[in-house]
XYZ file of C-alpha atoms in Angstrom:
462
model
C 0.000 0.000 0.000
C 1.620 3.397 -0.864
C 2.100 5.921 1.680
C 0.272 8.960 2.464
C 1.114 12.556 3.913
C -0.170 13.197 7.592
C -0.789 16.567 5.997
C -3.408 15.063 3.056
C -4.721 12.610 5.687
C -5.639 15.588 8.287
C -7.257 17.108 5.551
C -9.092 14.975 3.465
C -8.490 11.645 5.348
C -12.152 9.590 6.222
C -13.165 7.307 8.538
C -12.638 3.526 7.382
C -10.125 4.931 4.836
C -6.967 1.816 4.543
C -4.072 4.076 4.767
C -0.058 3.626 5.858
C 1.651 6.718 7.119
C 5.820 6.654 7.834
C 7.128 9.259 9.936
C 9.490 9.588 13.648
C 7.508 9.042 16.855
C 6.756 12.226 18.884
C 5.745 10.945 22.112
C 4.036 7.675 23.024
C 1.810 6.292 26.140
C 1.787 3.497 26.852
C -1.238 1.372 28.626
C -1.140 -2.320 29.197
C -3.348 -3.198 26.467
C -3.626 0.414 24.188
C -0.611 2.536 23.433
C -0.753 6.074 22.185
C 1.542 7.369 19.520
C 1.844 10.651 17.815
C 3.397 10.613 14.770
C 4.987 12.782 12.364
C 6.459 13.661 9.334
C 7.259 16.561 8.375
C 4.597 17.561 6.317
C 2.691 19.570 8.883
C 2.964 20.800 12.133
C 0.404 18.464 13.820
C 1.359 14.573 14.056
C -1.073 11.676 13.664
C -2.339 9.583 16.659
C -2.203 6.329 16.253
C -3.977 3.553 18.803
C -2.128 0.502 18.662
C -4.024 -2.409 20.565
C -4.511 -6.215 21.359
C -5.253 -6.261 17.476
C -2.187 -4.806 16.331
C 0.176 -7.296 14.998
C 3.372 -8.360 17.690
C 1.929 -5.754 19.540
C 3.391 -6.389 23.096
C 7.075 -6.279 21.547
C 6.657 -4.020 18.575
C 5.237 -1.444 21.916
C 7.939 -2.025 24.301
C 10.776 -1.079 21.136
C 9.092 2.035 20.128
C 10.959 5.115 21.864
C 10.521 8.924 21.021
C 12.727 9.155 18.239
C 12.278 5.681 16.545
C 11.240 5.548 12.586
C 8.365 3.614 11.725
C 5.798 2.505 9.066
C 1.915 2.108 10.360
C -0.508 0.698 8.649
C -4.378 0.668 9.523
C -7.607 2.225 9.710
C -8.577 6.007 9.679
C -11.298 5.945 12.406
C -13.664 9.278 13.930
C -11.017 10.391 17.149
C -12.854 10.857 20.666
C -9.658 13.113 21.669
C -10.640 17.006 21.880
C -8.772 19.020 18.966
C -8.279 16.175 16.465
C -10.812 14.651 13.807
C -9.228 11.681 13.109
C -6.687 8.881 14.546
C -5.724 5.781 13.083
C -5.910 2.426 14.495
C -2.877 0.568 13.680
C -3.245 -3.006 12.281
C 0.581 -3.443 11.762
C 4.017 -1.463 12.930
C 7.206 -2.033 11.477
C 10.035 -0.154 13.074
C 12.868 1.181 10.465
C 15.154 2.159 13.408
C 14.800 2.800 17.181
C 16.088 5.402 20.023
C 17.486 4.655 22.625
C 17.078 7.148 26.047
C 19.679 8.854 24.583
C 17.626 10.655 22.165
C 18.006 14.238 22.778
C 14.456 15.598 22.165
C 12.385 14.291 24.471
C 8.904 16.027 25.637
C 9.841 19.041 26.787
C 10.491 22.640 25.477
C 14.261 22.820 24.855
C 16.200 26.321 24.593
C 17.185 27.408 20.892
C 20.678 27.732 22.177
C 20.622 23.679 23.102
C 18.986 23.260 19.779
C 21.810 24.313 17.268
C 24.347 22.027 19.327
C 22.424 18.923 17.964
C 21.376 20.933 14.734
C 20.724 17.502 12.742
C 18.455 16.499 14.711
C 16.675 19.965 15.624
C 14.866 20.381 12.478
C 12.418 17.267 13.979
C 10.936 20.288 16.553
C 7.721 22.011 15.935
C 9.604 25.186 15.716
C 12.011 24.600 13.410
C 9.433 22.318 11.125
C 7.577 25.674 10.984
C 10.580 27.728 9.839
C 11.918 25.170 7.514
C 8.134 24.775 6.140
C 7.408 28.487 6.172
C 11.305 28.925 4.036
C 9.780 26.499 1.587
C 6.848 28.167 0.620
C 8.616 31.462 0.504
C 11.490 30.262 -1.981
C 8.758 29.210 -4.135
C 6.981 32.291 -3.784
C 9.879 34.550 -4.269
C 10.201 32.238 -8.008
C 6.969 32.365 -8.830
C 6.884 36.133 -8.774
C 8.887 36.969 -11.181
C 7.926 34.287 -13.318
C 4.345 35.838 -13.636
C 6.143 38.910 -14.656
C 8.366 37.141 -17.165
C 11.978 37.646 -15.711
C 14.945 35.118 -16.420
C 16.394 33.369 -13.178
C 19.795 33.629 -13.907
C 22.802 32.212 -11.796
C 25.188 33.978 -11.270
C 28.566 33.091 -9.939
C 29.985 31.589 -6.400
C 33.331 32.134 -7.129
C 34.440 35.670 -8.384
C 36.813 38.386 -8.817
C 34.957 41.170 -8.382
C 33.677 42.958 -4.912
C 30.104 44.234 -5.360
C 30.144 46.464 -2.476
C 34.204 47.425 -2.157
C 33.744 46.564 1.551
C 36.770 43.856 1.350
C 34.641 41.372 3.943
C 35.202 38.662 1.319
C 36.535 35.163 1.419
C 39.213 34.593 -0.125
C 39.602 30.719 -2.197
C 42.684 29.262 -2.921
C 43.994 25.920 -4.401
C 47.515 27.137 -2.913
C 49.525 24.884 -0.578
C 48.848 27.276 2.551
C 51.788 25.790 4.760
C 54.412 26.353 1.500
C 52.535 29.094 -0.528
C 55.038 30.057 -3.567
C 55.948 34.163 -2.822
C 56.566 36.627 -5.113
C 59.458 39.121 -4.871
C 58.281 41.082 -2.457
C 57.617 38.104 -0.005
C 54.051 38.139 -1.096
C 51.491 34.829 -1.836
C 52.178 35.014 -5.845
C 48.445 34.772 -6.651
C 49.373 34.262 -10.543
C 50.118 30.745 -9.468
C 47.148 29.913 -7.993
C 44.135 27.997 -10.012
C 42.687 31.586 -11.408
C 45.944 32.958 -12.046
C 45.099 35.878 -9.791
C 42.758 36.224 -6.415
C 39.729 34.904 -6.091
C 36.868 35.059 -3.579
C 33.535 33.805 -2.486
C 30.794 36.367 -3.589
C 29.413 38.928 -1.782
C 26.064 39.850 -4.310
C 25.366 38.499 -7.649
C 24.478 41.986 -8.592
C 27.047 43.206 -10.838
C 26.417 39.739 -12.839
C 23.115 40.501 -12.964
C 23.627 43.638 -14.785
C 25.283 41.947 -17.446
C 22.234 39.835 -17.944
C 19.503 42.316 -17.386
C 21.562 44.126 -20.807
C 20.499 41.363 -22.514
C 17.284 39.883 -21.355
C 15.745 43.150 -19.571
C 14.562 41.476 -16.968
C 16.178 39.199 -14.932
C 16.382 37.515 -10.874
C 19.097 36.399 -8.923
C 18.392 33.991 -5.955
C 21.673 32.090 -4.404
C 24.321 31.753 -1.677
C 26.240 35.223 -0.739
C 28.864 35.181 1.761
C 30.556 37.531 3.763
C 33.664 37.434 6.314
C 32.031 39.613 8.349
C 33.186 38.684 12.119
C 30.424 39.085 13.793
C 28.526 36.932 16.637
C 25.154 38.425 16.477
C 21.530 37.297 16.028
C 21.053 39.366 12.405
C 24.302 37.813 11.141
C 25.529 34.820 8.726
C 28.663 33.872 6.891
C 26.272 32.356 4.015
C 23.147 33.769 3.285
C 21.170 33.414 0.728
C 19.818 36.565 -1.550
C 17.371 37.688 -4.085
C 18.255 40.165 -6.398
C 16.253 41.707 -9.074
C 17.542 43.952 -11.847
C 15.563 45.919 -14.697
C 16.818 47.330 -17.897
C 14.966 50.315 -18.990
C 13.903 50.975 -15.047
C 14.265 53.710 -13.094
C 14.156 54.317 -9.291
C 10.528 55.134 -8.935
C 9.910 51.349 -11.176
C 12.079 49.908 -8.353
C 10.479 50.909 -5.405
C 7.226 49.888 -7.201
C 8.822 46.389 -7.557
C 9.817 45.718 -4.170
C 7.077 46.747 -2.478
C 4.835 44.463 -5.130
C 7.414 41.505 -4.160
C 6.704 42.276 -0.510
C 2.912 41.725 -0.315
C 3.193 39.087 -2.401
C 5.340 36.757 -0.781
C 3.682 37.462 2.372
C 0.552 36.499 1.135
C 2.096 33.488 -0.037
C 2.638 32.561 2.901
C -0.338 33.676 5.208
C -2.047 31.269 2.369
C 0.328 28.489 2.094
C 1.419 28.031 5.720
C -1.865 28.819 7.972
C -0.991 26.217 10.729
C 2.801 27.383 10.515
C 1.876 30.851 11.160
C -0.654 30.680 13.594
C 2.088 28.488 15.732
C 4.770 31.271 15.530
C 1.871 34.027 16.446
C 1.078 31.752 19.196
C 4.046 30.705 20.784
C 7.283 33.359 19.281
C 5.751 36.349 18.406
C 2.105 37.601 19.010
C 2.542 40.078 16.828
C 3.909 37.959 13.567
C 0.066 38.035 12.186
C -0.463 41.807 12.348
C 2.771 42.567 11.272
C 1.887 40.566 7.926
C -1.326 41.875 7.340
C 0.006 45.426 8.079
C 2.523 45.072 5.118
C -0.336 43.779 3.184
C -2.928 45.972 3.933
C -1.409 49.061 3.456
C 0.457 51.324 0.507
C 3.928 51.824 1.712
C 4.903 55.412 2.899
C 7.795 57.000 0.557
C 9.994 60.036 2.081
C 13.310 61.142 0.610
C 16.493 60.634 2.642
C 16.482 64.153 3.346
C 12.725 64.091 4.430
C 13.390 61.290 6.806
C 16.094 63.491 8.441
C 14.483 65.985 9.172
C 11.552 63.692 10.701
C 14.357 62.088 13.268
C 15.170 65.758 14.309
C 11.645 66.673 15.121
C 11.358 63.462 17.311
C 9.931 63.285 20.444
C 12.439 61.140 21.704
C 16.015 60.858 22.083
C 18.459 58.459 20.320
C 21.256 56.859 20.860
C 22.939 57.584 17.503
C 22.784 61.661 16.346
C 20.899 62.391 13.679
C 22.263 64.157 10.970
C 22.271 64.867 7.175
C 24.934 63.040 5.738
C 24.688 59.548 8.473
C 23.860 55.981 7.652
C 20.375 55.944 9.407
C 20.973 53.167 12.241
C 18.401 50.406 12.943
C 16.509 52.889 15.863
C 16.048 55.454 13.643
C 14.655 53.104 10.862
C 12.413 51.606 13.143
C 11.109 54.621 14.329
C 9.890 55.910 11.105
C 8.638 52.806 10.626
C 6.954 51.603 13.696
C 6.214 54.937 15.685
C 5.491 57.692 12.886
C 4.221 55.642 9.688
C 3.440 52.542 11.497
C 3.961 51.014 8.072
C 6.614 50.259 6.004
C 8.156 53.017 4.773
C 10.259 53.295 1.786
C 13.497 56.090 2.086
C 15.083 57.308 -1.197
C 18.025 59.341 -2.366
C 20.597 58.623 0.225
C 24.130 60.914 0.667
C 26.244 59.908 -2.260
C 29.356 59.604 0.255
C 27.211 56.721 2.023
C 26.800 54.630 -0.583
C 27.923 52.025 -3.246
C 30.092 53.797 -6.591
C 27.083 52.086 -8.548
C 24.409 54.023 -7.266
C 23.199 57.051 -9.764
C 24.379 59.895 -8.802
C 21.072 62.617 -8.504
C 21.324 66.238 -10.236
C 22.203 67.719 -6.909
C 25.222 66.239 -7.324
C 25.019 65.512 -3.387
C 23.052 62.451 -3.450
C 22.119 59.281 -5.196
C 18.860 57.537 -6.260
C 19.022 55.198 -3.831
C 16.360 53.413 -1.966
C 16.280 51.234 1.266
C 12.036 49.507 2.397
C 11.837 50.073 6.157
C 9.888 47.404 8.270
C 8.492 47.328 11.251
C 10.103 45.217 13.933
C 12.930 45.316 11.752
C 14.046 48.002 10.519
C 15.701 47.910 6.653
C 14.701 45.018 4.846
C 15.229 45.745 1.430
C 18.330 47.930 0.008
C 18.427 48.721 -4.231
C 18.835 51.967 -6.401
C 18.919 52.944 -9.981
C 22.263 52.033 -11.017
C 24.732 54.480 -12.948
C 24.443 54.034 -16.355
C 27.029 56.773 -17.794
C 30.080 55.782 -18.874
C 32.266 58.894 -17.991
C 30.150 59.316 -14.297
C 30.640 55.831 -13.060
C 34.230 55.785 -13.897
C 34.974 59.124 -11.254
C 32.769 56.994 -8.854
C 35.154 53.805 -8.829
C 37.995 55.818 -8.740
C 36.781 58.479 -5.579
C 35.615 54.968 -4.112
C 39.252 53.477 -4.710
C 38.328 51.303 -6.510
C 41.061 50.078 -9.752
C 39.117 50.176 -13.214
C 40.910 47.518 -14.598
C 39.047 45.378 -12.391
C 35.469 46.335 -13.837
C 36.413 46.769 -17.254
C 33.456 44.481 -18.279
C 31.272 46.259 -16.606
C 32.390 49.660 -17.614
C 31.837 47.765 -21.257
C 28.224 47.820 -20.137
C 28.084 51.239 -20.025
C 30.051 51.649 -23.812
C 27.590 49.231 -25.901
C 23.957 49.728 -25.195
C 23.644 51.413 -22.068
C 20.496 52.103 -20.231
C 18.658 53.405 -17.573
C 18.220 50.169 -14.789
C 17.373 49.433 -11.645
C 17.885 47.026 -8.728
C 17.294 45.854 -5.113
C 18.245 43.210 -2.726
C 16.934 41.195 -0.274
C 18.600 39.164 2.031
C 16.168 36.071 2.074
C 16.983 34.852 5.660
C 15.990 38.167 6.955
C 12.833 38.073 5.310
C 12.385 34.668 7.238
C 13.173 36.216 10.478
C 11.226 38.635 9.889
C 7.846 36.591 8.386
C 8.475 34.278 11.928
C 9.204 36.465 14.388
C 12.337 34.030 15.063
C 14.772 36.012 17.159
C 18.110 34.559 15.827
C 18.954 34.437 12.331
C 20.645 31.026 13.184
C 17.182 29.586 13.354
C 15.843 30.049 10.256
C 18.531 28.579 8.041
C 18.834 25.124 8.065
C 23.164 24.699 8.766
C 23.802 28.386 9.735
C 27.614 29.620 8.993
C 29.025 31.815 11.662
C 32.483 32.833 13.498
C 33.663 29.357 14.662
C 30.631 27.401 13.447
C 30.667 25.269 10.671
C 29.593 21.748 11.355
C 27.747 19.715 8.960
């Protein structure tokens, strides 16, 4: 008999339906003649109960081996449940047992600390929690491809390994086939990257963005969605080694197109979700965040505020309430002052445009003022920036005195200064860091959680 999803069988499952469900045992209680066991697998966040009895096949010794933990294949009957809260059970006519646990078995019925959790992080994914996340990451990958294929972009992938630093911040990994312990040196007692496999230095990418350009010249349209990394050393809850981002870019787009974009790809993968996952996100309104249900509907609901840069400036001065970072013209807005706009004056999200040039990537357009950039960053609530993009520069002699007042040597981004020589237009980009949009959609309070074999300082097991 083939197997069937707990999740179909809670749905459409009817009494005196045959069925055989495989899954990990939850929790069972035992009686001397009826045992109790919830299964599940995977498919949802509720388990099955099963009632194994006098009737069930070996029953006394197929009962006394089944642990919390153990694997197992249960066939039976659907039957009406007398329990409160659940429609059906099934009443097992035969148990096999793939493989048991023994009292070792680290999650046993009780609520167990995140922090304990990502020490045994191949088995924590087994946890109502993490199911959720993990379920909830699903639906929203498929999401994020399904909007842009209704509006007939390319997914293109773009490269791991790469020469080029997006964002000139220098946070990058840097990949080798060299013998570390007897690296050859050039004259100057430096690691001679010209013998290494590229024949010069080569790193792990920080954004698929400039690659994306290239593409977007051809096809107009085009999506990035992929690993990033960044050797960023730090230990904190908003912060990964590998991540994983989306990044849209638009030929023949300009910054007002953008923000249109992003806040379109906002609602909708939100409503994705609230759709897709009901059970998930009840659970994380319910027992993380009692908030993570309004907070969706809010960015729903409502058309996204839009103040300039300068606007949102001058908004932090007039504040009834003091900060711990100054506000000035001319700063990176930090995470309290984002909030604020977003949670205490708009209550929305709010989208902030043409940031100080001197803040911001040589790629960004530079505005008529000369002083700023068309720039844009989508402000959350809860969360602060969620979404960074601008219209990129598309002249020729303009983005060549940006590289060079950023530092940056053109000889390195000769291609894409070739962009800008055959063809160029006006385009546009954001992009989105996809495990903060999980942490965000969850209410989770560690990034760690909501990526299945996080990468951080001193962590990489698995």
């Amino acid at each position: 008999m083939a197997t069937t999803r707990i999740s179909d069988l809670l749905k459409t499952g009817q009494p005196d339906d045959s069925v055989t469900i495989q899954g990990w045992v939850r929790t069972k209680r035992a009686q001397k003649a009826l045992c109790f066991i919830n299964i599940n697998d995977g498919s949802c966040m509720s388990g099955l109960q099963v009632v194994a009895d006098a009737e069930t096949q070996d029953y006394d010794a197929v009962v006394a081996q089944i642990t919390t933990g153990s694997s197992v294949k249960i066939t039976g009957t659907l039957v009406e449940s007398p329990a409160k809260g659940q429609r059906i059970e099934l009443k097992a006519s035969g148990i096999t047992i793939f493989g048991d646990a023994d009292e070792t078995y680290p999650l046993q019925k009780k609520r167990h600390s995140f922090e304990f959790l990502r020490t045994i992080g191949h088995l924590r994914s087994r946890t109502n929690t993490l199911g959720a996340v993990f379920r909830v990451r699903n639906v929203c990958a498929q999401a994020v491809h399904q909007f842009f294929r209704d509006r007939n972009f390319l997914w293109v992938h773009t490269p791991i390994l790469t020469a080029s630093d997006c964002e000139g911040a220098g946070e990058m990994f840097t990949v080798t086939s060299l013998n570390l312990n007897q690296p050859p040196l050039s004259d100057d007692k430096a690691i001679d990257a010209e013998q290494d496999f590229f024949g010069k230095r080569a790193y792990l990418t920080v954004s698929g963005q400039l690659e994306a350009e290239i593409m977007a010249m051809a096809f107009t349209n085009v999506y990035t969605f992929g690993p990033t990394f960044r050797a960023e050393n730090s230990n904190t809850s908003r912060h990964l080694a590998e991540f994983w981002m989306i990044e849209p870019e638009m030929a023949f787009c300009d910054l007002m197109g953008n923000m249109d974009l992003a806040e379109d790809f906002l609602k909708y993968i939100f409503r994705a979700v609230l759709d897709q996952c009901e059970d998930d996100m009840a659970f994380f309104n319910q027992r993380i965040d009692d908030t993570v249900l309004a907070t969706a509907e809010n960015i729903i609901d409502n058309e996204f505020a839009r103040i300039s840069y300068t606007e949102a400036v001058d908004l932090l001065l007039k504040a009834d309430k003091k900060f711990e970072f100054p506000v000035e013209w001319g700063i990176d807005l930090q995470s309290e002052h984002e909030r604020y706009l977003a949670e205490d004056l708009f209550k929305k999200p709010v989208i902030v445009s043409d940031y100080p040039a001197a803040i911001k990537a040589f790629y960004m357009r530079l505005n008529d003022d000369q002083k700023t950039v068309a720039a844009m960053d989508v402000l959350a609530p809860k969360v602060g920036e969620i979404i960074g993009g601008s219209q990129r520069e598309e002249r020729l002699d303009v983005l060549e005195t940006r590289i060079d007042e950023a530092g940056l040597p053109r000889d390195a981004y000769w291609w894409y200064l070739d962009l800008r020589r055959y063809g160029t237009v006006p385009h546009a980009g954001f992009g989105l860091g996809f495990e903060r949009l999980i942490q965000f959609m969850t209410g989770m309070g560690n990034i760690r959680d909501v990526i299945p074999f996080p990468r951080t300082p001193d962590n990489i097991d698995f």
